[in-house]
PDB file of N, CA, C and O in Angstrom:
ATOM      1  N   MET M   1     100.553 177.134 116.486  1.00  0.00           N
ATOM      2  CA  MET M   1     101.615 178.028 116.002  1.00  0.00           C
ATOM      3  C   MET M   1     102.913 177.696 116.575  1.00  0.00           C
ATOM      4  O   MET M   1     103.829 177.675 116.031  1.00  0.00           O
ATOM      5  N   SER M   2     102.903 177.200 117.785  1.00  0.00           N
ATOM      6  CA  SER M   2     104.301 177.042 118.481  1.00  0.00           C
ATOM      7  C   SER M   2     104.909 175.685 117.544  1.00  0.00           C
ATOM      8  O   SER M   2     106.053 175.570 117.786  1.00  0.00           O
ATOM      9  N   VAL M   3     104.192 174.642 117.421  1.00  0.00           N
ATOM     10  CA  VAL M   3     104.658 173.493 116.815  1.00  0.00           C
ATOM     11  C   VAL M   3     105.253 173.991 115.298  1.00  0.00           C
ATOM     12  O   VAL M   3     106.371 173.367 114.977  1.00  0.00           O
ATOM     13  N   LEU M   4     104.431 174.850 114.897  1.00  0.00           N
ATOM     14  CA  LEU M   4     105.004 175.165 113.257  1.00  0.00           C
ATOM     15  C   LEU M   4     106.438 175.874 113.604  1.00  0.00           C
ATOM     16  O   LEU M   4     107.331 175.596 112.832  1.00  0.00           O
ATOM     17  N   LEU M   5     106.591 176.623 114.469  1.00  0.00           N
ATOM     18  CA  LEU M   5     107.659 177.414 114.768  1.00  0.00           C
ATOM     19  C   LEU M   5     108.973 176.619 115.149  1.00  0.00           C
ATOM     20  O   LEU M   5     110.047 176.948 114.754  1.00  0.00           O
ATOM     21  N   ARG M   6     108.488 175.544 115.916  1.00  0.00           N
ATOM     22  CA  ARG M   6     109.675 174.578 116.432  1.00  0.00           C
ATOM     23  C   ARG M   6     110.199 173.760 115.185  1.00  0.00           C
ATOM     24  O   ARG M   6     111.229 173.589 115.034  1.00  0.00           O
ATOM     25  N   ILE M   7     109.188 173.402 114.335  1.00  0.00           N
ATOM     26  CA  ILE M   7     109.368 172.851 113.301  1.00  0.00           C
ATOM     27  C   ILE M   7     110.319 173.466 112.351  1.00  0.00           C
ATOM     28  O   ILE M   7     111.602 172.937 111.685  1.00  0.00           O
ATOM     29  N   ALA M   8     109.983 174.711 112.315  1.00  0.00           N
ATOM     30  CA  ALA M   8     111.024 175.806 111.327  1.00  0.00           C
ATOM     31  C   ALA M   8     112.400 175.978 111.955  1.00  0.00           C
ATOM     32  O   ALA M   8     113.344 176.049 111.263  1.00  0.00           O
ATOM     33  N   PHE M   9     112.527 176.052 113.407  1.00  0.00           N
ATOM     34  CA  PHE M   9     113.616 176.116 114.038  1.00  0.00           C
ATOM     35  C   PHE M   9     114.608 174.941 114.029  1.00  0.00           C
ATOM     36  O   PHE M   9     115.729 174.921 113.268  1.00  0.00           O
ATOM     37  N   VAL M  10     113.795 173.665 113.742  1.00  0.00           N
ATOM     38  CA  VAL M  10     114.585 172.331 113.558  1.00  0.00           C
ATOM     39  C   VAL M  10     115.223 172.308 112.215  1.00  0.00           C
ATOM     40  O   VAL M  10     116.254 171.908 111.880  1.00  0.00           O
ATOM     41  N   LEU M  11     114.292 172.462 111.407  1.00  0.00           N
ATOM     42  CA  LEU M  11     114.489 172.507 109.867  1.00  0.00           C
ATOM     43  C   LEU M  11     115.533 173.649 109.536  1.00  0.00           C
ATOM     44  O   LEU M  11     116.579 172.974 108.761  1.00  0.00           O
ATOM     45  N   ALA M  12     115.655 174.697 109.853  1.00  0.00           N
ATOM     46  CA  ALA M  12     116.693 175.615 109.674  1.00  0.00           C
ATOM     47  C   ALA M  12     118.192 175.190 110.238  1.00  0.00           C
ATOM     48  O   ALA M  12     119.031 175.243 109.669  1.00  0.00           O
ATOM     49  N   GLY M  13     118.040 174.568 111.482  1.00  0.00           N
ATOM     50  CA  GLY M  13     119.400 174.039 112.116  1.00  0.00           C
ATOM     51  C   GLY M  13     119.731 172.972 111.176  1.00  0.00           C
ATOM     52  O   GLY M  13     121.036 172.871 110.966  1.00  0.00           O
ATOM     53  N   ALA M  14     118.972 172.048 110.914  1.00  0.00           N
ATOM     54  CA  ALA M  14     119.173 170.784 110.112  1.00  0.00           C
ATOM     55  C   ALA M  14     119.935 171.219 108.824  1.00  0.00           C
ATOM     56  O   ALA M  14     120.979 170.778 108.338  1.00  0.00           O
ATOM     57  N   LEU M  15     119.297 172.144 108.219  1.00  0.00           N
ATOM     58  CA  LEU M  15     119.615 172.750 106.858  1.00  0.00           C
ATOM     59  C   LEU M  15     120.913 173.448 106.707  1.00  0.00           C
ATOM     60  O   LEU M  15     121.948 173.257 105.904  1.00  0.00           O
ATOM     61  N   LEU M  16     121.295 174.318 107.730  1.00  0.00           N
ATOM     62  CA  LEU M  16     122.422 174.911 107.996  1.00  0.00           C
ATOM     63  C   LEU M  16     123.588 174.072 108.162  1.00  0.00           C
ATOM     64  O   LEU M  16     124.660 174.249 107.397  1.00  0.00           O
ATOM     65  N   LEU M  17     123.475 173.347 109.229  1.00  0.00           N
ATOM     66  CA  LEU M  17     124.507 172.523 109.406  1.00  0.00           C
ATOM     67  C   LEU M  17     124.855 171.255 108.330  1.00  0.00           C
ATOM     68  O   LEU M  17     125.916 170.948 107.954  1.00  0.00           O
ATOM     69  N   GLY M  18     123.605 170.939 107.786  1.00  0.00           N
ATOM     70  CA  GLY M  18     123.809 169.772 106.509  1.00  0.00           C
ATOM     71  C   GLY M  18     124.462 170.384 105.370  1.00  0.00           C
ATOM     72  O   GLY M  18     125.425 169.890 104.638  1.00  0.00           O
ATOM     73  N   MET M  19     123.985 171.675 104.961  1.00  0.00           N
ATOM     74  CA  MET M  19     124.870 172.462 103.984  1.00  0.00           C
ATOM     75  C   MET M  19     126.407 172.543 104.345  1.00  0.00           C
ATOM     76  O   MET M  19     127.108 172.473 103.491  1.00  0.00           O
ATOM     77  N   ALA M  20     126.701 173.021 105.388  1.00  0.00           N
ATOM     78  CA  ALA M  20     128.015 173.140 105.908  1.00  0.00           C
ATOM     79  C   ALA M  20     128.766 172.031 105.712  1.00  0.00           C
ATOM     80  O   ALA M  20     129.777 171.805 105.088  1.00  0.00           O
ATOM     81  N   ALA M  21     128.341 170.621 106.066  1.00  0.00           N
ATOM     82  CA  ALA M  21     128.982 169.453 106.236  1.00  0.00           C
ATOM     83  C   ALA M  21     128.966 169.178 104.555  1.00  0.00           C
ATOM     84  O   ALA M  21     130.127 168.554 104.140  1.00  0.00           O
ATOM     85  N   ASN M  22     128.069 169.433 103.739  1.00  0.00           N
ATOM     86  CA  ASN M  22     128.269 169.162 102.274  1.00  0.00           C
ATOM     87  C   ASN M  22     129.297 169.731 101.971  1.00  0.00           C
ATOM     88  O   ASN M  22     130.122 169.160 100.875  1.00  0.00           O
ATOM     89  N   GLU M  23     129.332 171.054 102.017  1.00  0.00           N
ATOM     90  CA  GLU M  23     130.617 171.898 101.484  1.00  0.00           C
ATOM     91  C   GLU M  23     131.958 171.400 101.960  1.00  0.00           C
ATOM     92  O   GLU M  23     132.869 171.080 101.084  1.00  0.00           O
ATOM     93  N   ALA M  24     132.126 171.178 103.127  1.00  0.00           N
ATOM     94  CA  ALA M  24     133.352 170.559 103.651  1.00  0.00           C
ATOM     95  C   ALA M  24     133.577 169.133 102.970  1.00  0.00           C
ATOM     96  O   ALA M  24     134.832 168.671 102.626  1.00  0.00           O
ATOM     97  N   LEU M  25     132.524 168.209 103.077  1.00  0.00           N
ATOM     98  CA  LEU M  25     132.843 166.909 102.651  1.00  0.00           C
ATOM     99  C   LEU M  25     133.084 167.029 101.137  1.00  0.00           C
ATOM    100  O   LEU M  25     133.865 165.988 100.556  1.00  0.00           O
ATOM    101  N   ARG M  26     132.422 167.907 100.270  1.00  0.00           N
ATOM    102  CA  ARG M  26     133.129 167.973  98.941  1.00  0.00           C
ATOM    103  C   ARG M  26     134.490 168.368  98.680  1.00  0.00           C
ATOM    104  O   ARG M  26     135.049 167.522  97.774  1.00  0.00           O
ATOM    105  N   ALA M  27     134.914 169.290  99.475  1.00  0.00           N
ATOM    106  CA  ALA M  27     136.438 169.802  99.292  1.00  0.00           C
ATOM    107  C   ALA M  27     137.251 168.409  99.847  1.00  0.00           C
ATOM    108  O   ALA M  27     138.070 168.038  99.179  1.00  0.00           O
ATOM    109  N   VAL M  28     136.907 167.757 100.733  1.00  0.00           N
ATOM    110  CA  VAL M  28     137.641 166.615 101.422  1.00  0.00           C
ATOM    111  C   VAL M  28     137.496 165.305 100.217  1.00  0.00           C
ATOM    112  O   VAL M  28     138.339 164.675 100.023  1.00  0.00           O
ATOM    113  N   GLY M  29     136.248 165.467  99.734  1.00  0.00           N
ATOM    114  CA  GLY M  29     136.089 164.290  98.501  1.00  0.00           C
ATOM    115  C   GLY M  29     136.796 164.385  97.582  1.00  0.00           C
ATOM    116  O   GLY M  29     137.554 163.365  96.842  1.00  0.00           O
ATOM    117  N   HIS M  30     136.969 165.843  97.117  1.00  0.00           N
ATOM    118  CA  HIS M  30     137.510 166.025  95.778  1.00  0.00           C
ATOM    119  C   HIS M  30     139.211 165.712  95.970  1.00  0.00           C
ATOM    120  O   HIS M  30     139.802 165.086  95.216  1.00  0.00           O
ATOM    121  N   TRP M  31     139.505 165.987  97.030  1.00  0.00           N
ATOM    122  CA  TRP M  31     140.852 165.931  97.622  1.00  0.00           C
ATOM    123  C   TRP M  31     141.303 164.433  97.502  1.00  0.00           C
ATOM    124  O   TRP M  31     142.275 164.037  96.986  1.00  0.00           O
ATOM    125  N   TYR M  32     140.462 163.673  98.310  1.00  0.00           N
ATOM    126  CA  TYR M  32     140.610 162.330  98.349  1.00  0.00           C
ATOM    127  C   TYR M  32     140.638 161.329  97.030  1.00  0.00           C
ATOM    128  O   TYR M  32     141.522 160.666  96.701  1.00  0.00           O
ATOM    129  N   GLU M  33     139.817 162.072  96.232  1.00  0.00           N
ATOM    130  CA  GLU M  33     139.595 161.288  94.814  1.00  0.00           C
ATOM    131  C   GLU M  33     140.752 161.708  93.885  1.00  0.00           C
ATOM    132  O   GLU M  33     141.424 160.656  93.250  1.00  0.00           O
ATOM    133  N   MET M  34     141.348 162.783  94.345  1.00  0.00           N
ATOM    134  CA  MET M  34     142.717 163.132  93.182  1.00  0.00           C
ATOM    135  C   MET M  34     143.967 162.753  94.112  1.00  0.00           C
ATOM    136  O   MET M  34     144.949 162.428  92.995  1.00  0.00           O
ATOM    137  N   ASN M  35     144.115 162.328  95.174  1.00  0.00           N
ATOM    138  CA  ASN M  35     145.324 162.184  95.811  1.00  0.00           C
ATOM    139  C   ASN M  35     145.436 160.681  96.367  1.00  0.00           C
ATOM    140  O   ASN M  35     146.446 160.269  96.394  1.00  0.00           O
ATOM    141  N   ARG M  36     144.331 160.120  96.975  1.00  0.00           N
ATOM    142  CA  ARG M  36     144.407 159.007  97.790  1.00  0.00           C
ATOM    143  C   ARG M  36     143.533 157.599  97.272  1.00  0.00           C
ATOM    144  O   ARG M  36     144.121 156.742  97.339  1.00  0.00           O
ATOM    145  N   ALA M  37     142.590 157.727  96.419  1.00  0.00           N
ATOM    146  CA  ALA M  37     141.766 156.869  95.769  1.00  0.00           C
ATOM    147  C   ALA M  37     142.718 155.963  94.933  1.00  0.00           C
ATOM    148  O   ALA M  37     143.282 156.493  94.061  1.00  0.00           O
ATOM    149  N   GLN M  38     142.441 155.001  95.317  1.00  0.00           N
ATOM    150  CA  GLN M  38     143.224 153.678  94.346  1.00  0.00           C
ATOM    151  C   GLN M  38     142.185 152.880  93.660  1.00  0.00           C
ATOM    152  O   GLN M  38     142.818 152.599  92.452  1.00  0.00           O
ATOM    153  N   SER M  39     141.032 153.054  93.838  1.00  0.00           N
ATOM    154  CA  SER M  39     140.217 152.545  92.921  1.00  0.00           C
ATOM    155  C   SER M  39     138.665 152.846  93.087  1.00  0.00           C
ATOM    156  O   SER M  39     138.623 153.579  94.059  1.00  0.00           O
ATOM    157  N   GLU M  40     137.622 152.372  92.301  1.00  0.00           N
ATOM    158  CA  GLU M  40     136.070 153.043  92.436  1.00  0.00           C
ATOM    159  C   GLU M  40     135.961 152.240  93.726  1.00  0.00           C
ATOM    160  O   GLU M  40     135.061 153.020  94.235  1.00  0.00           O
ATOM    161  N   SER M  41     136.255 151.125  94.121  1.00  0.00           N
ATOM    162  CA  SER M  41     135.842 150.591  95.421  1.00  0.00           C
ATOM    163  C   SER M  41     136.108 151.910  96.466  1.00  0.00           C
ATOM    164  O   SER M  41     135.200 151.922  97.688  1.00  0.00           O
ATOM    165  N   ASP M  42     137.480 152.304  96.641  1.00  0.00           N
ATOM    166  CA  ASP M  42     137.605 153.402  97.577  1.00  0.00           C
ATOM    167  C   ASP M  42     136.791 154.282  97.402  1.00  0.00           C
ATOM    168  O   ASP M  42     136.316 155.028  98.483  1.00  0.00           O
ATOM    169  N   LEU M  43     136.581 154.984  96.400  1.00  0.00           N
ATOM    170  CA  LEU M  43     135.545 155.989  96.182  1.00  0.00           C
ATOM    171  C   LEU M  43     134.195 155.628  96.738  1.00  0.00           C
ATOM    172  O   LEU M  43     133.533 156.499  97.235  1.00  0.00           O
ATOM    173  N   SER M  44     133.695 154.531  96.349  1.00  0.00           N
ATOM    174  CA  SER M  44     132.321 154.038  96.755  1.00  0.00           C
ATOM    175  C   SER M  44     132.409 154.128  98.499  1.00  0.00           C
ATOM    176  O   SER M  44     131.295 154.322  99.112  1.00  0.00           O
ATOM    177  N   GLN M  45     133.467 153.435  99.194  1.00  0.00           N
ATOM    178  CA  GLN M  45     133.335 153.414 100.456  1.00  0.00           C
ATOM    179  C   GLN M  45     133.399 154.962 100.975  1.00  0.00           C
ATOM    180  O   GLN M  45     132.757 155.299 101.880  1.00  0.00           O
ATOM    181  N   ALA M  46     134.260 155.761 100.306  1.00  0.00           N
ATOM    182  CA  ALA M  46     134.431 157.123 100.848  1.00  0.00           C
ATOM    183  C   ALA M  46     132.959 157.870 100.787  1.00  0.00           C
ATOM    184  O   ALA M  46     132.523 158.802 101.441  1.00  0.00           O
ATOM    185  N   PHE M  47     131.909 157.658  99.666  1.00  0.00           N
ATOM    186  CA  PHE M  47     130.839 158.016  99.318  1.00  0.00           C
ATOM    187  C   PHE M  47     130.017 157.706 100.467  1.00  0.00           C
ATOM    188  O   PHE M  47     129.204 158.512 101.146  1.00  0.00           O
ATOM    189  N   VAL M  48     129.784 156.462 101.052  1.00  0.00           N
ATOM    190  CA  VAL M  48     129.062 156.072 101.854  1.00  0.00           C
ATOM    191  C   VAL M  48     129.490 156.709 103.132  1.00  0.00           C
ATOM    192  O   VAL M  48     128.505 156.961 103.944  1.00  0.00           O
ATOM    193  N   ILE M  49     130.661 156.695 103.772  1.00  0.00           N
ATOM    194  CA  ILE M  49     131.025 157.484 104.906  1.00  0.00           C
ATOM    195  C   ILE M  49     130.692 158.790 104.825  1.00  0.00           C
ATOM    196  O   ILE M  49     130.150 159.324 105.937  1.00  0.00           O
ATOM    197  N   ALA M  50     130.720 159.650 103.537  1.00  0.00           N
ATOM    198  CA  ALA M  50     130.310 161.034 103.352  1.00  0.00           C
ATOM    199  C   ALA M  50     128.907 161.133 103.646  1.00  0.00           C
ATOM    200  O   ALA M  50     128.342 161.901 104.350  1.00  0.00           O
ATOM    201  N   LEU M  51     128.052 159.963 103.085  1.00  0.00           N
ATOM    202  CA  LEU M  51     126.511 160.055 103.487  1.00  0.00           C
ATOM    203  C   LEU M  51     126.091 160.132 104.894  1.00  0.00           C
ATOM    204  O   LEU M  51     125.384 160.671 105.461  1.00  0.00           O
ATOM    205  N   ALA M  52     126.946 159.053 105.676  1.00  0.00           N
ATOM    206  CA  ALA M  52     126.738 159.041 106.956  1.00  0.00           C
ATOM    207  C   ALA M  52     127.040 160.230 107.840  1.00  0.00           C
ATOM    208  O   ALA M  52     126.437 160.505 108.783  1.00  0.00           O
ATOM    209  N   VAL M  53     128.124 160.659 107.564  1.00  0.00           N
ATOM    210  CA  VAL M  53     128.420 161.931 108.282  1.00  0.00           C
ATOM    211  C   VAL M  53     127.420 163.055 108.079  1.00  0.00           C
ATOM    212  O   VAL M  53     127.002 163.724 108.939  1.00  0.00           O
ATOM    213  N   GLN M  54     127.096 163.060 106.783  1.00  0.00           N
ATOM    214  CA  GLN M  54     126.042 164.406 106.355  1.00  0.00           C
ATOM    215  C   GLN M  54     124.596 163.920 107.155  1.00  0.00           C
ATOM    216  O   GLN M  54     124.153 164.893 107.731  1.00  0.00           O
ATOM    217  N   ALA M  55     124.489 162.822 107.191  1.00  0.00           N
ATOM    218  CA  ALA M  55     123.154 162.376 107.930  1.00  0.00           C
ATOM    219  C   ALA M  55     123.193 162.485 109.524  1.00  0.00           C
ATOM    220  O   ALA M  55     122.294 163.339 110.012  1.00  0.00           O
ATOM    221  N   VAL M  56     124.406 162.496 110.095  1.00  0.00           N
ATOM    222  CA  VAL M  56     124.486 162.699 111.442  1.00  0.00           C
ATOM    223  C   VAL M  56     124.713 164.219 111.772  1.00  0.00           C
ATOM    224  O   VAL M  56     124.089 164.653 112.633  1.00  0.00           O
ATOM    225  N   CYS M  57     125.297 164.983 110.809  1.00  0.00           N
ATOM    226  CA  CYS M  57     125.141 166.607 110.846  1.00  0.00           C
ATOM    227  C   CYS M  57     124.068 166.982 110.494  1.00  0.00           C
ATOM    228  O   CYS M  57     123.538 167.829 111.339  1.00  0.00           O
ATOM    229  N   VAL M  58     123.034 166.313 109.927  1.00  0.00           N
ATOM    230  CA  VAL M  58     121.726 167.113 109.890  1.00  0.00           C
ATOM    231  C   VAL M  58     120.686 166.708 111.026  1.00  0.00           C
ATOM    232  O   VAL M  58     120.160 167.523 111.757  1.00  0.00           O
ATOM    233  N   LEU M  59     120.950 165.534 111.631  1.00  0.00           N
ATOM    234  CA  LEU M  59     120.396 165.179 112.967  1.00  0.00           C
ATOM    235  C   LEU M  59     120.857 166.280 114.223  1.00  0.00           C
ATOM    236  O   LEU M  59     120.045 166.681 114.816  1.00  0.00           O
ATOM    237  N   VAL M  60     122.172 166.266 114.154  1.00  0.00           N
ATOM    238  CA  VAL M  60     122.569 167.177 115.044  1.00  0.00           C
ATOM    239  C   VAL M  60     122.159 168.781 114.914  1.00  0.00           C
ATOM    240  O   VAL M  60     122.278 169.399 115.956  1.00  0.00           O
ATOM    241  N   GLY M  61     122.223 168.967 113.675  1.00  0.00           N
ATOM    242  CA  GLY M  61     121.652 170.452 113.147  1.00  0.00           C
ATOM    243  C   GLY M  61     120.332 170.657 113.643  1.00  0.00           C
ATOM    244  O   GLY M  61     119.951 171.877 114.262  1.00  0.00           O
ATOM    245  N   GLY M  62     119.531 169.568 113.494  1.00  0.00           N
ATOM    246  CA  GLY M  62     118.214 169.840 113.991  1.00  0.00           C
ATOM    247  C   GLY M  62     118.274 169.904 115.441  1.00  0.00           C
ATOM    248  O   GLY M  62     117.098 170.805 116.070  1.00  0.00           O
ATOM    249  N   TRP M  63     118.936 168.896 116.230  1.00  0.00           N
ATOM    250  CA  TRP M  63     119.071 169.441 117.775  1.00  0.00           C
ATOM    251  C   TRP M  63     119.399 170.837 118.027  1.00  0.00           C
ATOM    252  O   TRP M  63     119.097 171.356 119.137  1.00  0.00           O
ATOM    253  N   PHE M  64     120.646 171.266 117.262  1.00  0.00           N
ATOM    254  CA  PHE M  64     121.003 172.585 117.609  1.00  0.00           C
ATOM    255  C   PHE M  64     119.869 173.616 117.289  1.00  0.00           C
ATOM    256  O   PHE M  64     119.682 174.590 117.867  1.00  0.00           O
ATOM    257  N   GLY M  65     119.175 173.559 116.075  1.00  0.00           N
ATOM    258  CA  GLY M  65     118.204 174.361 115.898  1.00  0.00           C
ATOM    259  C   GLY M  65     116.983 174.467 116.970  1.00  0.00           C
ATOM    260  O   GLY M  65     116.145 175.308 117.294  1.00  0.00           O
ATOM    261  N   ASN M  66     116.570 173.387 117.543  1.00  0.00           N
ATOM    262  CA  ASN M  66     115.676 173.306 118.582  1.00  0.00           C
ATOM    263  C   ASN M  66     116.096 173.860 120.116  1.00  0.00           C
ATOM    264  O   ASN M  66     115.131 174.339 120.730  1.00  0.00           O
ATOM    265  N   LEU M  67     117.491 174.135 120.238  1.00  0.00           N
ATOM    266  CA  LEU M  67     117.877 174.732 121.150  1.00  0.00           C
ATOM    267  C   LEU M  67     117.577 176.264 121.505  1.00  0.00           C
ATOM    268  O   LEU M  67     117.026 176.848 122.438  1.00  0.00           O
ATOM    269  N   PRO M  68     117.561 176.949 120.403  1.00  0.00           N
ATOM    270  CA  PRO M  68     117.167 178.496 120.298  1.00  0.00           C
ATOM    271  C   PRO M  68     115.541 178.523 120.473  1.00  0.00           C
ATOM    272  O   PRO M  68     115.280 179.463 121.234  1.00  0.00           O
ATOM    273  N   PHE M  69     114.848 177.553 120.033  1.00  0.00           N
ATOM    274  CA  PHE M  69     113.587 177.442 120.089  1.00  0.00           C
ATOM    275  C   PHE M  69     113.197 177.394 121.676  1.00  0.00           C
ATOM    276  O   PHE M  69     112.124 178.006 122.200  1.00  0.00           O
ATOM    277  N   ARG M  70     113.961 176.556 122.354  1.00  0.00           N
ATOM    278  CA  ARG M  70     113.662 176.257 123.857  1.00  0.00           C
ATOM    279  C   ARG M  70     113.880 177.328 124.690  1.00  0.00           C
ATOM    280  O   ARG M  70     113.284 177.822 125.525  1.00  0.00           O
ATOM    281  N   HIS M  71     114.683 178.161 124.262  1.00  0.00           N
ATOM    282  CA  HIS M  71     115.358 179.356 124.990  1.00  0.00           C
ATOM    283  C   HIS M  71     114.383 180.351 124.820  1.00  0.00           C
ATOM    284  O   HIS M  71     114.058 181.050 125.632  1.00  0.00           O
ATOM    285  N   TRP M  72     113.846 180.586 123.667  1.00  0.00           N
ATOM    286  CA  TRP M  72     112.808 181.774 123.218  1.00  0.00           C
ATOM    287  C   TRP M  72     111.529 181.284 124.041  1.00  0.00           C
ATOM    288  O   TRP M  72     110.823 182.052 124.608  1.00  0.00           O
ATOM    289  N   GLN M  73     111.277 180.040 123.849  1.00  0.00           N
ATOM    290  CA  GLN M  73     109.899 179.611 124.714  1.00  0.00           C
ATOM    291  C   GLN M  73     110.001 179.741 126.344  1.00  0.00           C
ATOM    292  O   GLN M  73     109.109 180.265 126.733  1.00  0.00           O
ATOM    293  N   ARG M  74     111.189 179.414 126.664  1.00  0.00           N
ATOM    294  CA  ARG M  74     111.530 179.643 128.077  1.00  0.00           C
ATOM    295  C   ARG M  74     111.420 181.131 128.562  1.00  0.00           C
ATOM    296  O   ARG M  74     110.618 181.700 129.453  1.00  0.00           O
ATOM    297  N   TRP M  75     111.944 181.978 127.727  1.00  0.00           N
ATOM    298  CA  TRP M  75     112.051 183.492 127.776  1.00  0.00           C
ATOM    299  C   TRP M  75     110.480 184.113 127.761  1.00  0.00           C
ATOM    300  O   TRP M  75     110.273 184.993 128.642  1.00  0.00           O
ATOM    301  N   ARG M  76     110.086 183.579 126.774  1.00  0.00           N
ATOM    302  CA  ARG M  76     108.444 183.952 126.440  1.00  0.00           C
ATOM    303  C   ARG M  76     107.652 183.618 128.014  1.00  0.00           C
ATOM    304  O   ARG M  76     106.730 184.428 128.305  1.00  0.00           O
ATOM    305  N   THR M  77     107.821 182.408 128.255  1.00  0.00           N
ATOM    306  CA  THR M  77     106.943 182.333 129.419  1.00  0.00           C
ATOM    307  C   THR M  77     107.371 182.674 130.725  1.00  0.00           C
ATOM    308  O   THR M  77     106.472 183.255 131.461  1.00  0.00           O
ATOM    309  N   ALA M  78     108.706 183.154 130.963  1.00  0.00           N
ATOM    310  CA  ALA M  78     109.188 183.878 132.070  1.00  0.00           C
ATOM    311  C   ALA M  78     108.547 185.469 131.911  1.00  0.00           C
ATOM    312  O   ALA M  78     108.256 185.829 132.982  1.00  0.00           O
ATOM    313  N   SER M  79     108.394 186.050 130.749  1.00  0.00           N
ATOM    314  CA  SER M  79     108.041 187.197 130.703  1.00  0.00           C
ATOM    315  C   SER M  79     106.527 187.681 130.627  1.00  0.00           C
ATOM    316  O   SER M  79     105.983 188.567 131.028  1.00  0.00           O
ATOM    317  N   ARG M  80     105.658 186.434 130.629  1.00  0.00           N
ATOM    318  CA  ARG M  80     104.427 186.379 130.969  1.00  0.00           C
ATOM    319  C   ARG M  80     104.081 186.498 132.484  1.00  0.00           C
ATOM    320  O   ARG M  80     103.037 187.004 132.854  1.00  0.00           O
ATOM    321  N   HIS M  81     104.829 186.151 133.443  1.00  0.00           N
ATOM    322  CA  HIS M  81     104.676 185.936 134.695  1.00  0.00           C
ATOM    323  C   HIS M  81     105.099 187.093 135.474  1.00  0.00           C
ATOM    324  O   HIS M  81     105.911 188.106 135.327  1.00  0.00           O
TER     325      HIS M  81
END
């Protein structure tokens, strides 16, 4: 049961930070497309960078999701003694 709960916490953190990054990157990407991009190559490079940033945000979000689980697990173990 503990493993499933940990997976749920990690997935929740990854999804939350990934979705927040997606919204921010969408706004920045739209601004870049309208104001700065000179060619399709610029847009392609921006897209690859955005994917890399979002992947990092998902990984960091998973790590952040694991933190409350570990805190809860320590609290539960301490309350048993």
